[in-house]
Short mmCIF file of C-alpha atoms and ligand atoms in Angstrom, two decimals:
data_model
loop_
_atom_site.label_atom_id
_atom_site.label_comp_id
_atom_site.label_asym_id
_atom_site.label_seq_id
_atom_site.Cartn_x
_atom_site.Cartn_y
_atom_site.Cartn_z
CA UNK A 194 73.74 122.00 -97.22
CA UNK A 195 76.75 124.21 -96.14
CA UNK A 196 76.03 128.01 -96.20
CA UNK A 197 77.64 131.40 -96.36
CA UNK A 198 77.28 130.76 -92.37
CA UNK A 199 79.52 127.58 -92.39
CA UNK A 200 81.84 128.96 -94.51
CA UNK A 201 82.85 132.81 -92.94
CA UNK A 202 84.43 134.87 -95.28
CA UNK A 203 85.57 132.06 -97.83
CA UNK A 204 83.71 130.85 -101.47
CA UNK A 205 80.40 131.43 -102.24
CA UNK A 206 78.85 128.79 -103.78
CA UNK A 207 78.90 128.84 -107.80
CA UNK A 208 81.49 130.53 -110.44
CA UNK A 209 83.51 131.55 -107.50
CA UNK A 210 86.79 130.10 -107.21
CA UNK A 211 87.78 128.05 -103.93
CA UNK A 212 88.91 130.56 -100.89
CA UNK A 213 88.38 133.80 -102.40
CA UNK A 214 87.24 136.28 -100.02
CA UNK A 215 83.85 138.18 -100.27
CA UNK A 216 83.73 142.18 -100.71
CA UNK A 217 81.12 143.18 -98.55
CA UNK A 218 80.31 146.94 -98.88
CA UNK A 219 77.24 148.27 -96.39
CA UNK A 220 75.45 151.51 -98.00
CA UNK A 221 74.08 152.76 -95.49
CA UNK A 222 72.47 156.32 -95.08
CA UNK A 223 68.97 158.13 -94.06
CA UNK A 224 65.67 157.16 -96.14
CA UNK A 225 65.71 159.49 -99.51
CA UNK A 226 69.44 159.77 -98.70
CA UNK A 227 69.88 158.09 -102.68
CA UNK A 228 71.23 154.40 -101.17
CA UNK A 229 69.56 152.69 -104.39
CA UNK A 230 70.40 155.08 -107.15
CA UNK A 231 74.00 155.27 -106.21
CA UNK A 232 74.32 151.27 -105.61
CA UNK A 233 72.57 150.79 -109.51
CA UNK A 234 75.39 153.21 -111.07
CA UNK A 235 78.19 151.42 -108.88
CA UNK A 236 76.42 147.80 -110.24
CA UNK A 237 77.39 149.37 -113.70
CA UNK A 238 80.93 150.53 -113.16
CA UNK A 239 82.37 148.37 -111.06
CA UNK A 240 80.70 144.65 -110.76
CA UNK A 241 79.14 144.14 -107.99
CA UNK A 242 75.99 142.74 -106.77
CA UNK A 243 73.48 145.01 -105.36
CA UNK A 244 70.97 143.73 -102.53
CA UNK A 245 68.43 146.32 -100.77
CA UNK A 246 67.57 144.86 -97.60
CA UNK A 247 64.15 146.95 -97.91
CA UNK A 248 63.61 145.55 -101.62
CA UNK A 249 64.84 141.53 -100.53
CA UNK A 250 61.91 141.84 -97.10
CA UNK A 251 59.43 143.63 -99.66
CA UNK A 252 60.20 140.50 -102.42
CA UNK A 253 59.14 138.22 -99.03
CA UNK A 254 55.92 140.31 -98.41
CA UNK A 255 54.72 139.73 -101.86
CA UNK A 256 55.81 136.14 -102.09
CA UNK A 257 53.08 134.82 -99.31
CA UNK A 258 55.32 133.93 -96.89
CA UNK A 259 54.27 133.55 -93.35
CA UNK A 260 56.26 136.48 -92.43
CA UNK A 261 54.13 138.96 -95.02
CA UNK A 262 51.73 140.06 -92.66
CA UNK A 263 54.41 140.74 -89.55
CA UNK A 264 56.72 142.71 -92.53
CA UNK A 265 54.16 144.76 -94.02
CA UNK A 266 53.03 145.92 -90.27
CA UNK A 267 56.84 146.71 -89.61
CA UNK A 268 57.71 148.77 -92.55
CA UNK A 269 54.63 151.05 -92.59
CA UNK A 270 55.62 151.98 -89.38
CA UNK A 271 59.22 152.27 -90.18
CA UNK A 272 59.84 149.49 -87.47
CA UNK A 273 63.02 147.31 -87.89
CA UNK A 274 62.46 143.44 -88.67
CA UNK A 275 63.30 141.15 -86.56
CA UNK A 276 67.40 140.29 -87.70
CA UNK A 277 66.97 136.85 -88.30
CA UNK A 278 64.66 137.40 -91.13
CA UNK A 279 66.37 139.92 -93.21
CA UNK A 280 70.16 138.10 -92.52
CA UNK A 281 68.49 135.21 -94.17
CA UNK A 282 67.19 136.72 -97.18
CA UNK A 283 70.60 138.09 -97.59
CA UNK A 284 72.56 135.06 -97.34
CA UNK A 285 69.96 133.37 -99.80
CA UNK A 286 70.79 136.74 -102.73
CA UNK A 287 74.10 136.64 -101.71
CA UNK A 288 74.44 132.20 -102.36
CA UNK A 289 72.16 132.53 -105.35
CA UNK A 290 73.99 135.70 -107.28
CA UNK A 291 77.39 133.66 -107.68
CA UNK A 292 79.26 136.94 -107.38
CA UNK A 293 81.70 137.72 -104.72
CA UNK A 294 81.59 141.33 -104.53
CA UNK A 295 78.38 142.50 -102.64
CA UNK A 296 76.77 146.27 -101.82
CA UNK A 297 74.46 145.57 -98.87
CA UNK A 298 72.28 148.86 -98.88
CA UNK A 299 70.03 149.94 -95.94
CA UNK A 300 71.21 146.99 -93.37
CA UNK A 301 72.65 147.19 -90.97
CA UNK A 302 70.03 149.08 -89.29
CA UNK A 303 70.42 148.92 -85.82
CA UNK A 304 73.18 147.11 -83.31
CA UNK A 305 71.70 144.03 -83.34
CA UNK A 306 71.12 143.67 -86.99
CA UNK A 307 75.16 144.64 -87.23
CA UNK A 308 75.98 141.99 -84.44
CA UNK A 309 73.86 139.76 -85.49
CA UNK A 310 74.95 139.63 -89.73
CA UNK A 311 78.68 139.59 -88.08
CA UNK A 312 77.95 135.93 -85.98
CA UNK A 313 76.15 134.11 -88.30
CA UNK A 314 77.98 135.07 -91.74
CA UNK A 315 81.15 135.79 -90.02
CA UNK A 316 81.63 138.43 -92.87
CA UNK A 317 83.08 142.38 -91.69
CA UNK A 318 82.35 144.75 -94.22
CA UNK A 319 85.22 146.07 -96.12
CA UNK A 320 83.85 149.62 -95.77
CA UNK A 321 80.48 151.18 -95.00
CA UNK A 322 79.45 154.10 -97.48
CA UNK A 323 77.60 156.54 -95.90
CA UNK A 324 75.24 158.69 -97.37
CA UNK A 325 75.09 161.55 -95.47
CA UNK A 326 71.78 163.98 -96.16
CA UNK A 327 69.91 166.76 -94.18
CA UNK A 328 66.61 165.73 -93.26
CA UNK A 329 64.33 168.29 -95.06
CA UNK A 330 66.56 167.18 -98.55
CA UNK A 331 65.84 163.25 -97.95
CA UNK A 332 61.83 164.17 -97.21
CA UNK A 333 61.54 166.43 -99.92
CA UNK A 334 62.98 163.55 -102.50
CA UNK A 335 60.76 160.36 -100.25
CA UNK A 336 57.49 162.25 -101.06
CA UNK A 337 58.14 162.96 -104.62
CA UNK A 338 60.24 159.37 -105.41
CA UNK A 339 56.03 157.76 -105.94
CA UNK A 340 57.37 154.22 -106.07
CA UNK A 341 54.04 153.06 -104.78
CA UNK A 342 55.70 152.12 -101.57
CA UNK A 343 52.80 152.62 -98.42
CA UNK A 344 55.66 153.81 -96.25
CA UNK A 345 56.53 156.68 -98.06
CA UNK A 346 54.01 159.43 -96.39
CA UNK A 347 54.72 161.98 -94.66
CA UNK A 348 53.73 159.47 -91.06
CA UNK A 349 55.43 156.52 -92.31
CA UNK A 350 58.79 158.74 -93.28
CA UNK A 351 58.89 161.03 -89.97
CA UNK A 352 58.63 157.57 -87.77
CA UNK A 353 61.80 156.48 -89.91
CA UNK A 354 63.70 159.66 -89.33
CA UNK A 355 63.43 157.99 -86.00
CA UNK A 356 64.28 155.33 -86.07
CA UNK A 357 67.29 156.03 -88.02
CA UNK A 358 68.68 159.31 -86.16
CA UNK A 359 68.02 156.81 -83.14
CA UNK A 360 69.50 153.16 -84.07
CA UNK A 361 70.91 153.03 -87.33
CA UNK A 362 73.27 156.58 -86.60
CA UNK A 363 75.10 154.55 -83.62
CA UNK A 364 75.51 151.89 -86.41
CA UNK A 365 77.47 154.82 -88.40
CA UNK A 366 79.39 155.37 -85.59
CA UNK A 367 80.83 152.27 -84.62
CA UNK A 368 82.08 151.85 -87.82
CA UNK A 369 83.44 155.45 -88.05
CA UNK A 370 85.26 154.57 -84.78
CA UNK A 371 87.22 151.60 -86.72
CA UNK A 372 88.10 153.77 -89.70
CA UNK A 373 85.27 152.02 -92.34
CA UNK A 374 83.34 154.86 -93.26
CA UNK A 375 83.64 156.60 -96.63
CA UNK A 376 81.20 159.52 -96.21
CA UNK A 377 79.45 161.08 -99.18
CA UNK A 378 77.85 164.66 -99.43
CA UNK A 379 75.22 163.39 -100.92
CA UNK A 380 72.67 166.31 -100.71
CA UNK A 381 73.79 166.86 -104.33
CA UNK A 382 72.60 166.59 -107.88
CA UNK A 383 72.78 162.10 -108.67
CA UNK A 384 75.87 162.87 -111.14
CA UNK A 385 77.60 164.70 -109.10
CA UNK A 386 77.24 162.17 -105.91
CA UNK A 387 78.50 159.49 -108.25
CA UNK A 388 81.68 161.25 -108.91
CA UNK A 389 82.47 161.26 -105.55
CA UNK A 390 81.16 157.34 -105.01
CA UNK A 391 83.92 156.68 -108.01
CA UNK A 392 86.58 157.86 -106.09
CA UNK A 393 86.42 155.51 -103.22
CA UNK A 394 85.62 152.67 -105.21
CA UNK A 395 88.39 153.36 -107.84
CA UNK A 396 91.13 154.38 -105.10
CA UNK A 397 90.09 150.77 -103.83
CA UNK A 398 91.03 149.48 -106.99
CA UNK A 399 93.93 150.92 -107.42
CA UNK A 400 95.22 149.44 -104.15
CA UNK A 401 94.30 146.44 -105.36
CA UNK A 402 96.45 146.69 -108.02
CA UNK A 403 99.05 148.31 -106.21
CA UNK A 404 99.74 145.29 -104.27
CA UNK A 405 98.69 142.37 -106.75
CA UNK A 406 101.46 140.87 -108.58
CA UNK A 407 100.23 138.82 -111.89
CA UNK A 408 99.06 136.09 -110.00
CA UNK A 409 96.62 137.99 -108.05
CA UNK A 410 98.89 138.04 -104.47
CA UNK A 411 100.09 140.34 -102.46
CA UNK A 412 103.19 141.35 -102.93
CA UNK A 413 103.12 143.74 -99.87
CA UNK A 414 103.08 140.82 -96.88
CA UNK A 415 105.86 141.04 -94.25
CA UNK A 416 107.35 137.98 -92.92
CA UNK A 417 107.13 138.16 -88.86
CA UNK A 418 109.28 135.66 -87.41
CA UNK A 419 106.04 133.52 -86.15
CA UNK A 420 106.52 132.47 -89.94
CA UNK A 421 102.68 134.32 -90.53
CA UNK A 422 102.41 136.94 -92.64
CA UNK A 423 100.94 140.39 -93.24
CA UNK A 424 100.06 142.95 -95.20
CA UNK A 425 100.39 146.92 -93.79
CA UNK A 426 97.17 147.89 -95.72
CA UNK A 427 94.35 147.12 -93.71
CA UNK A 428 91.91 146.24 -96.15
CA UNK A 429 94.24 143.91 -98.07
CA UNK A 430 92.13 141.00 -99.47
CA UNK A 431 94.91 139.51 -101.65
CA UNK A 432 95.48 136.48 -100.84
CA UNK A 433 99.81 135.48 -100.28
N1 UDP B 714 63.84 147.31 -93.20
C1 UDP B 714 64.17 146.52 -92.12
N2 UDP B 714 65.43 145.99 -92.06
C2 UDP B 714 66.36 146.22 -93.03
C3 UDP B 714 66.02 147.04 -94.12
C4 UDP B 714 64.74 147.58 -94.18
O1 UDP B 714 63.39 146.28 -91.23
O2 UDP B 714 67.47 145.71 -92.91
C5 UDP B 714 62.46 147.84 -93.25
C6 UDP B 714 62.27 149.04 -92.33
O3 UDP B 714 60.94 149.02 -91.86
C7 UDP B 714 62.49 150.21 -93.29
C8 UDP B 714 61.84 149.68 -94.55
O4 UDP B 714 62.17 148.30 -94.57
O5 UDP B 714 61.90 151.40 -92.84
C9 UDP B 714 62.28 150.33 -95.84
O6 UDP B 714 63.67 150.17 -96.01
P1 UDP B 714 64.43 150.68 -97.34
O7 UDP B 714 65.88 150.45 -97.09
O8 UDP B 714 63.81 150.06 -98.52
O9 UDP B 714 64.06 152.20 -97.37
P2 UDP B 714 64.97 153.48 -97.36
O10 UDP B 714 65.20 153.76 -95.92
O11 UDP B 714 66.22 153.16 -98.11
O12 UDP B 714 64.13 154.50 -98.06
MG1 MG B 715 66.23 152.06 -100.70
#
């Protein structure tokens, strides 16, 4: 059966139609940072398909898979799974939701997880959206949030500071360094952290629309005299 991995960056299987490109979004951002508040309100405004990395390994905990024990042991102690698990249950939500606009929240966690997601999908995010929190805020909210999840104490979330501050921040940082990374303040109230999620995801619109002619092409691509051609906004998705 062909999958997202045979196909980089073209149709998902189902409604989608042939060669459109996936929107890959990574939220990314500390634990209690708001990741999967944020992502539900942007599911609601703007279409796309959420997918928790945390909430797809937890699903594969509970579903007695032969992996439950070695997750369960990993996220109490705020340890990353191994890539190959999680990059599978993300290509699985990702074939079976039949969208092609995605918001992958709390992956990728470290290098490898980023390296790895890259070589097998062959999918680059469009943008990362960073939620950026001070660490007393994001414990304060994990320790009253009482989702019933056995890594949110006070042991569980301090080895996770670490972890993130230690792999997923260089994660940050190597996208900042290519220009993805839409930062957020998001230390305040939900509403107001939403209004400031709209923006990016309604200035990306706009662009969108800025360069779509009725068709749905581009009608920004420059004709170099290789006869290929190209559009000057990086992110253009459109296709000629
Ligand atoms: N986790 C992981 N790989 C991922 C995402 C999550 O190993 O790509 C594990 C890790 O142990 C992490 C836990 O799942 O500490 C909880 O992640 P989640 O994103 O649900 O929590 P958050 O950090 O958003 O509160
Ligand atoms: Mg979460």
């Amino acid at each position: 059966m062909e999958t997202i991995a045979d196909a980089p960056n073209k149709e998902v299987k189902g409604s989608s139609p042939p060669d459109k490109k996936l929107t890959v979004v990574f939220v990314l951002g500390g634990p209690g940072s708001g990741k999967g508040t944020q992502c539900a309100n942007i599911v609601q405004h703007f279409g796309y398909t959420h997918l928790s990395a945390g909430d797809l390994l937890r699903a594969e905990q509970n579903s007695g898979s032969e992996n439950g024990a070695m997750i369960k042991n990993m996220i109490k102690d705020g340890q990353i799974v191994p890539s190959e698990v999680t990059i599978k249950l993300l290509q699985r939500a990702m074939e079976e939701s039949g969208n092609d606009k995605f918001l992958i929240d709390g992956f990728p966690r470290n290098e490898e997880n980023r390296a790895a997601f890259e070589s097998v999908t062959g999918i680059e995010p469009d943008f990362v959206l960073f939620f950026d929190c001070p660490e007393e805020e994001m414990e304060k909210r994990v320790l009253n949030r009482n989702q019933g999840r056995d890594d949110d104490n006070i042991v569980s979330i301090r080895k996770r500071f670490k972890v993130y501050i230690n792999s997923s921040l260089p994660v940050i940082e190597y996208y900042n360094s290519k220009g993805k990374v839409r930062k957020i303040d998001a230390s305040k109230p939900v509403e107001e952290v939403f209004e400031a999620v709209k923006e990016v995801f309604t200035s990306l619109d706009e662009k969108v629309r800025q360069h779509r002619d009725i068709f749905g092409r581009c009608i920004r691509r420059k004709k170099f005299r290789n006869g290929a051609t190209k559009c000057s906004w990086m992110r253009c998705i459109l296709p000629s």
